């Protein structure tokens, strides 16, 4: 876009605006007097307010010289309200993309992961790590529940593909060695709201089984109040949604989530 020469513009100019093929404005700006209350330095032309309409305005500027010189250029105009709305929409789109591809928030409704996560906690889950690496033992993962993919579950991964796993009197045995798990709790004698005991023997004795390829085995930290792989089997890797990394609410619980995998120890004599 080439504007008229400033030397020509000093003699004055006229402006026309065409909107959607129709001229909606035509005006002139003449040189100001060199002296008096309306004087301008060098007799520069007076300012001209342009009544722009929303959208594309074709503006033509023509000097009042002989011969006249002119140029035409577009001006795209939008109101402050529209600019504000567009900014909000862009921010929402970015937020949705982040939620879908990068980080998602979740609410913890049950006690299956106590004491690591408590009912009422709000957490953040990142979805990038497992695109490039496999989950590790001890990771706290969010996944689609295999029996109803519309539901999301959160558990701790305790065994990976081809691991042999067994639970003996609450002790977790992986590949023939006991896993020390300081993050677990057991509540055998607790009761549900209907007064029925929640103790279930298969939670204390399970297996042995080998985890299939492209699958993992997950369990809740609160072993006696968790509906996990002991009940519904291994978790296919394609069901993983991400790795939990932060509790952000309530504020007193704020902090990074522990991805712990206790040390192995050799099996001693099985207690009676």
Short mmCIF file of C-alpha atoms in Angstrom, two decimals:
data_model
loop_
_atom_site.label_atom_id
_atom_site.label_comp_id
_atom_site.label_asym_id
_atom_site.label_seq_id
_atom_site.Cartn_x
_atom_site.Cartn_y
_atom_site.Cartn_z
CA UNK A 1 0.00 0.00 0.00
CA UNK A 2 1.47 3.35 -1.10
CA UNK A 3 0.14 6.49 0.59
CA UNK A 4 0.09 9.95 -1.04
CA UNK A 5 3.26 11.97 -0.73
CA UNK A 6 3.22 14.09 2.49
CA UNK A 7 4.10 17.19 0.46
CA UNK A 8 0.95 16.70 -1.62
CA UNK A 9 -1.15 15.91 1.47
CA UNK A 10 -0.22 19.31 2.92
CA UNK A 11 -2.51 20.93 0.34
CA UNK A 12 -5.46 18.94 1.67
CA UNK A 13 -7.08 15.66 0.72
CA UNK A 14 -10.42 13.97 0.39
CA UNK A 15 -11.44 10.57 1.64
CA UNK A 16 -14.16 8.20 0.52
CA UNK A 17 -15.21 4.92 2.15
CA UNK A 18 -16.91 2.09 0.29
CA UNK A 19 -18.64 -0.61 2.32
CA UNK A 20 -20.10 -3.69 0.62
CA UNK A 21 -19.97 -1.96 -2.77
CA UNK A 22 -21.68 1.25 -1.64
CA UNK A 23 -20.06 4.57 -0.81
CA UNK A 24 -20.93 5.38 2.79
CA UNK A 25 -18.68 8.38 3.39
CA UNK A 26 -17.06 11.20 1.47
CA UNK A 27 -15.21 14.07 3.11
CA UNK A 28 -12.38 16.56 2.77
CA UNK A 29 -9.59 17.75 5.02
CA UNK A 30 -8.34 21.23 4.08
CA UNK A 31 -5.15 22.96 5.24
CA UNK A 32 -5.49 24.77 8.56
CA UNK A 33 -4.78 28.51 8.65
CA UNK A 34 -1.21 29.47 9.47
CA UNK A 35 -2.43 31.90 12.16
CA UNK A 36 -5.32 32.09 14.60
CA UNK A 37 -6.90 29.69 17.13
CA UNK A 38 -7.15 26.84 14.57
CA UNK A 39 -3.59 27.24 13.30
CA UNK A 40 -1.50 24.10 12.76
CA UNK A 41 2.29 23.83 12.26
CA UNK A 42 3.09 24.35 8.59
CA UNK A 43 -0.60 24.68 7.80
CA UNK A 44 -1.09 20.90 8.08
CA UNK A 45 -4.50 19.52 7.08
CA UNK A 46 -7.13 19.26 9.81
CA UNK A 47 -7.93 15.85 11.28
CA UNK A 48 -10.77 13.88 9.72
CA UNK A 49 -12.77 11.32 11.69
CA UNK A 50 -13.63 8.25 9.62
CA UNK A 51 -17.00 6.55 10.38
CA UNK A 52 -15.84 2.96 9.89
CA UNK A 53 -18.37 0.15 9.75
CA UNK A 54 -17.82 -3.34 11.15
CA UNK A 55 -15.95 -5.51 8.69
CA UNK A 56 -14.03 -4.55 5.54
CA UNK A 57 -13.95 -0.85 4.61
CA UNK A 58 -12.37 0.20 1.29
CA UNK A 59 -10.77 3.59 1.94
CA UNK A 60 -9.63 5.87 -0.90
CA UNK A 61 -7.43 8.88 -0.12
CA UNK A 62 -7.06 11.51 -2.89
CA UNK A 63 -4.90 14.65 -2.71
CA UNK A 64 -6.29 18.04 -3.75
CA UNK A 65 -3.40 18.73 -6.07
CA UNK A 66 -3.29 18.94 -9.81
CA UNK A 67 -2.85 16.27 -10.94
CA UNK A 68 -4.50 14.44 -8.05
CA UNK A 69 -2.81 11.42 -6.51
CA UNK A 70 -4.75 8.70 -4.75
CA UNK A 71 -4.45 5.33 -3.11
CA UNK A 72 -6.99 2.75 -1.98
CA UNK A 73 -6.54 0.33 0.91
CA UNK A 74 -8.76 -1.85 3.13
CA UNK A 75 -9.38 -1.26 6.83
CA UNK A 76 -10.89 -4.10 8.83
CA UNK A 77 -12.84 -2.74 11.78
CA UNK A 78 -14.44 -4.54 14.69
CA UNK A 79 -16.08 -3.18 17.81
CA UNK A 80 -14.53 -3.45 21.25
CA UNK A 81 -17.31 -5.90 22.23
CA UNK A 82 -16.57 -8.15 19.28
CA UNK A 83 -12.84 -8.00 20.01
CA UNK A 84 -13.57 -8.96 23.62
CA UNK A 85 -15.82 -11.86 22.59
CA UNK A 86 -13.26 -13.15 20.08
CA UNK A 87 -10.54 -13.05 22.74
CA UNK A 88 -12.69 -15.09 25.12
CA UNK A 89 -13.55 -17.63 22.41
CA UNK A 90 -9.88 -18.03 21.49
CA UNK A 91 -9.00 -18.57 25.14
CA UNK A 92 -11.75 -21.19 25.48
CA UNK A 93 -10.57 -23.01 22.36
CA UNK A 94 -7.01 -23.09 23.69
CA UNK A 95 -8.30 -24.34 27.06
CA UNK A 96 -10.30 -27.14 25.40
CA UNK A 97 -7.28 -28.19 23.33
CA UNK A 98 -5.10 -28.25 26.46
CA UNK A 99 -7.74 -30.31 28.30
CA UNK A 100 -8.02 -32.76 25.41
CA UNK A 101 -4.36 -33.19 24.53
CA UNK A 102 -2.15 -31.99 27.42
CA UNK A 103 -3.64 -31.63 30.91
CA UNK A 104 -7.05 -32.57 32.30
CA UNK A 105 -8.62 -32.07 35.71
CA UNK A 106 -10.41 -34.81 37.64
CA UNK A 107 -12.40 -35.13 40.86
CA UNK A 108 -11.78 -37.98 43.34
CA UNK A 109 -15.18 -39.33 44.51
CA UNK A 110 -14.14 -42.39 46.55
CA UNK A 111 -11.64 -43.55 49.16
CA UNK A 112 -10.00 -46.21 46.95
CA UNK A 113 -6.69 -44.30 46.80
CA UNK A 114 -6.42 -43.22 50.45
CA UNK A 115 -4.17 -42.03 51.90
CA UNK A 116 -2.50 -40.80 48.71
CA UNK A 117 -5.74 -39.22 47.46
CA UNK A 118 -8.82 -38.47 49.53
CA UNK A 119 -12.48 -38.14 48.55
CA UNK A 120 -13.12 -34.57 47.40
CA UNK A 121 -9.62 -33.97 46.03
CA UNK A 122 -9.28 -32.24 42.67
CA UNK A 123 -6.28 -33.36 40.67
CA UNK A 124 -4.46 -32.62 37.43
CA UNK A 125 -3.47 -35.36 34.99
CA UNK A 126 -0.92 -34.89 32.22
CA UNK A 127 -1.46 -36.79 28.97
CA UNK A 128 1.93 -36.38 27.30
CA UNK A 129 4.30 -38.78 29.09
CA UNK A 130 2.69 -42.01 27.95
CA UNK A 131 2.79 -40.92 24.32
CA UNK A 132 6.56 -41.39 24.43
CA UNK A 133 7.28 -43.71 27.37
CA UNK A 134 5.67 -46.72 29.03
CA UNK A 135 4.20 -46.39 32.53
CA UNK A 136 6.42 -47.48 35.42
CA UNK A 137 5.56 -49.49 38.50
CA UNK A 138 4.29 -47.10 41.13
CA UNK A 139 2.73 -44.59 38.71
CA UNK A 140 -0.69 -43.24 39.72
CA UNK A 141 -2.66 -43.47 36.48
CA UNK A 142 -6.08 -42.43 35.20
CA UNK A 143 -7.75 -44.74 32.70
CA UNK A 144 -11.01 -45.75 31.09
CA UNK A 145 -12.70 -48.46 33.13
CA UNK A 146 -12.53 -51.54 30.84
CA UNK A 147 -16.07 -52.67 31.74
CA UNK A 148 -17.53 -49.22 31.04
CA UNK A 149 -15.19 -46.90 29.06
CA UNK A 150 -17.45 -43.93 29.83
CA UNK A 151 -16.11 -44.01 33.39
CA UNK A 152 -12.64 -42.89 34.44
CA UNK A 153 -10.79 -44.68 37.26
CA UNK A 154 -7.59 -43.83 39.10
CA UNK A 155 -5.28 -46.50 40.57
CA UNK A 156 -1.62 -47.27 41.11
CA UNK A 157 0.24 -49.46 38.62
CA UNK A 158 1.87 -52.34 40.49
CA UNK A 159 2.92 -54.68 37.67
CA UNK A 160 3.77 -54.33 33.98
CA UNK A 161 3.45 -56.65 31.01
CA UNK A 162 4.89 -60.16 31.49
CA UNK A 163 5.25 -59.67 35.27
CA UNK A 164 3.98 -62.56 37.38
CA UNK A 165 1.83 -61.28 40.23
CA UNK A 166 0.28 -62.82 43.32
CA UNK A 167 -1.36 -61.55 46.52
CA UNK A 168 -0.82 -63.69 49.63
CA UNK A 169 -2.40 -62.50 52.92
CA UNK A 170 -2.38 -58.91 51.65
CA UNK A 171 1.28 -59.12 50.61
CA UNK A 172 1.92 -58.24 46.97
CA UNK A 173 4.37 -60.63 45.29
CA UNK A 174 5.81 -59.60 41.90
CA UNK A 175 8.11 -61.99 40.05
CA UNK A 176 8.64 -64.02 43.21
CA UNK A 177 9.65 -61.08 45.42
CA UNK A 178 7.54 -59.18 47.92
CA UNK A 179 6.93 -55.51 47.20
CA UNK A 180 7.18 -53.20 50.22
CA UNK A 181 4.29 -50.71 49.96
CA UNK A 182 4.33 -47.99 52.63
CA UNK A 183 1.56 -46.06 50.84
CA UNK A 184 -1.15 -48.74 51.27
CA UNK A 185 -3.86 -48.99 53.93
CA UNK A 186 -6.18 -51.88 54.84
CA UNK A 187 -9.66 -51.48 56.34
CA UNK A 188 -11.01 -55.01 56.58
CA UNK A 189 -13.41 -54.36 59.42
CA UNK A 190 -15.01 -51.19 58.06
CA UNK A 191 -18.67 -51.35 57.06
CA UNK A 192 -20.62 -49.80 54.23
CA UNK A 193 -23.64 -47.49 54.83
CA UNK A 194 -25.98 -50.53 54.88
CA UNK A 195 -24.01 -52.13 57.69
CA UNK A 196 -22.56 -54.94 55.58
CA UNK A 197 -18.91 -55.87 56.20
CA UNK A 198 -16.65 -54.95 53.31
CA UNK A 199 -14.16 -57.75 53.88
CA UNK A 200 -13.76 -59.91 50.78
CA UNK A 201 -11.26 -62.79 50.87
CA UNK A 202 -10.20 -62.54 47.21
CA UNK A 203 -8.73 -59.14 47.99
CA UNK A 204 -6.23 -60.79 50.35
CA UNK A 205 -5.50 -63.80 48.14
CA UNK A 206 -5.13 -63.50 44.39
CA UNK A 207 -3.29 -65.25 41.59
CA UNK A 208 -0.71 -66.11 40.61
CA UNK A 209 -1.17 -64.62 37.13
CA UNK A 210 1.04 -63.24 34.39
CA UNK A 211 0.20 -59.80 33.03
CA UNK A 212 -0.42 -60.06 29.25
CA UNK A 213 1.53 -58.06 26.66
CA UNK A 214 0.48 -54.43 26.19
CA UNK A 215 -1.25 -54.48 29.57
CA UNK A 216 -0.63 -53.47 33.18
CA UNK A 217 -2.03 -54.46 36.58
CA UNK A 218 -3.43 -51.71 38.81
CA UNK A 219 -4.58 -51.60 42.43
CA UNK A 220 -5.93 -48.94 44.76
CA UNK A 221 -3.78 -47.83 47.69
CA UNK A 222 -6.74 -48.49 50.00
CA UNK A 223 -6.65 -52.20 49.22
CA UNK A 224 -9.86 -53.21 50.99
CA UNK A 225 -11.96 -50.44 49.43
CA UNK A 226 -10.75 -50.59 45.86
CA UNK A 227 -12.42 -52.09 42.81
CA UNK A 228 -9.34 -52.82 40.73
CA UNK A 229 -7.52 -55.41 38.59
CA UNK A 230 -8.09 -58.09 41.23
CA UNK A 231 -11.78 -57.99 40.30
CA UNK A 232 -11.85 -57.15 36.59
CA UNK A 233 -8.42 -58.22 35.34
CA UNK A 234 -5.51 -56.56 33.57
CA UNK A 235 -5.72 -53.07 32.05
CA UNK A 236 -4.90 -52.72 28.32
CA UNK A 237 -2.46 -49.87 27.72
CA UNK A 238 -4.73 -48.21 25.17
CA UNK A 239 -7.16 -47.45 28.01
CA UNK A 240 -4.66 -45.16 29.75
CA UNK A 241 -5.57 -41.47 29.77
CA UNK A 242 -2.63 -40.03 31.67
CA UNK A 243 -0.49 -39.73 34.77
CA UNK A 244 -1.79 -37.92 37.84
CA UNK A 245 0.71 -35.35 39.08
CA UNK A 246 -0.92 -32.66 41.25
CA UNK A 247 -3.61 -32.16 43.87
CA UNK A 248 -4.74 -28.55 43.49
CA UNK A 249 -7.83 -28.47 45.72
CA UNK A 250 -8.58 -28.33 48.61
CA UNK A 251 -5.66 -26.03 49.21
CA UNK A 252 -4.58 -27.83 52.40
CA UNK A 253 -3.97 -30.91 50.23
CA UNK A 254 -2.07 -28.97 47.54
CA UNK A 255 1.02 -30.79 46.36
CA UNK A 256 2.58 -33.23 43.93
CA UNK A 257 1.21 -36.78 43.87
CA UNK A 258 3.60 -39.48 45.04
CA UNK A 259 4.54 -42.00 42.37
CA UNK A 260 6.08 -44.55 44.71
CA UNK A 261 7.31 -48.04 44.12
CA UNK A 262 8.57 -49.61 47.29
CA UNK A 263 11.67 -51.81 47.29
CA UNK A 264 11.48 -55.55 46.79
CA UNK A 265 12.52 -57.91 49.52
CA UNK A 266 13.16 -61.62 49.43
CA UNK A 267 10.27 -63.75 50.59
CA UNK A 268 10.68 -65.11 54.08
CA UNK A 269 8.65 -67.78 55.77
CA UNK A 270 4.98 -67.31 54.98
CA UNK A 271 3.18 -66.39 58.20
CA UNK A 272 0.48 -68.81 59.36
#
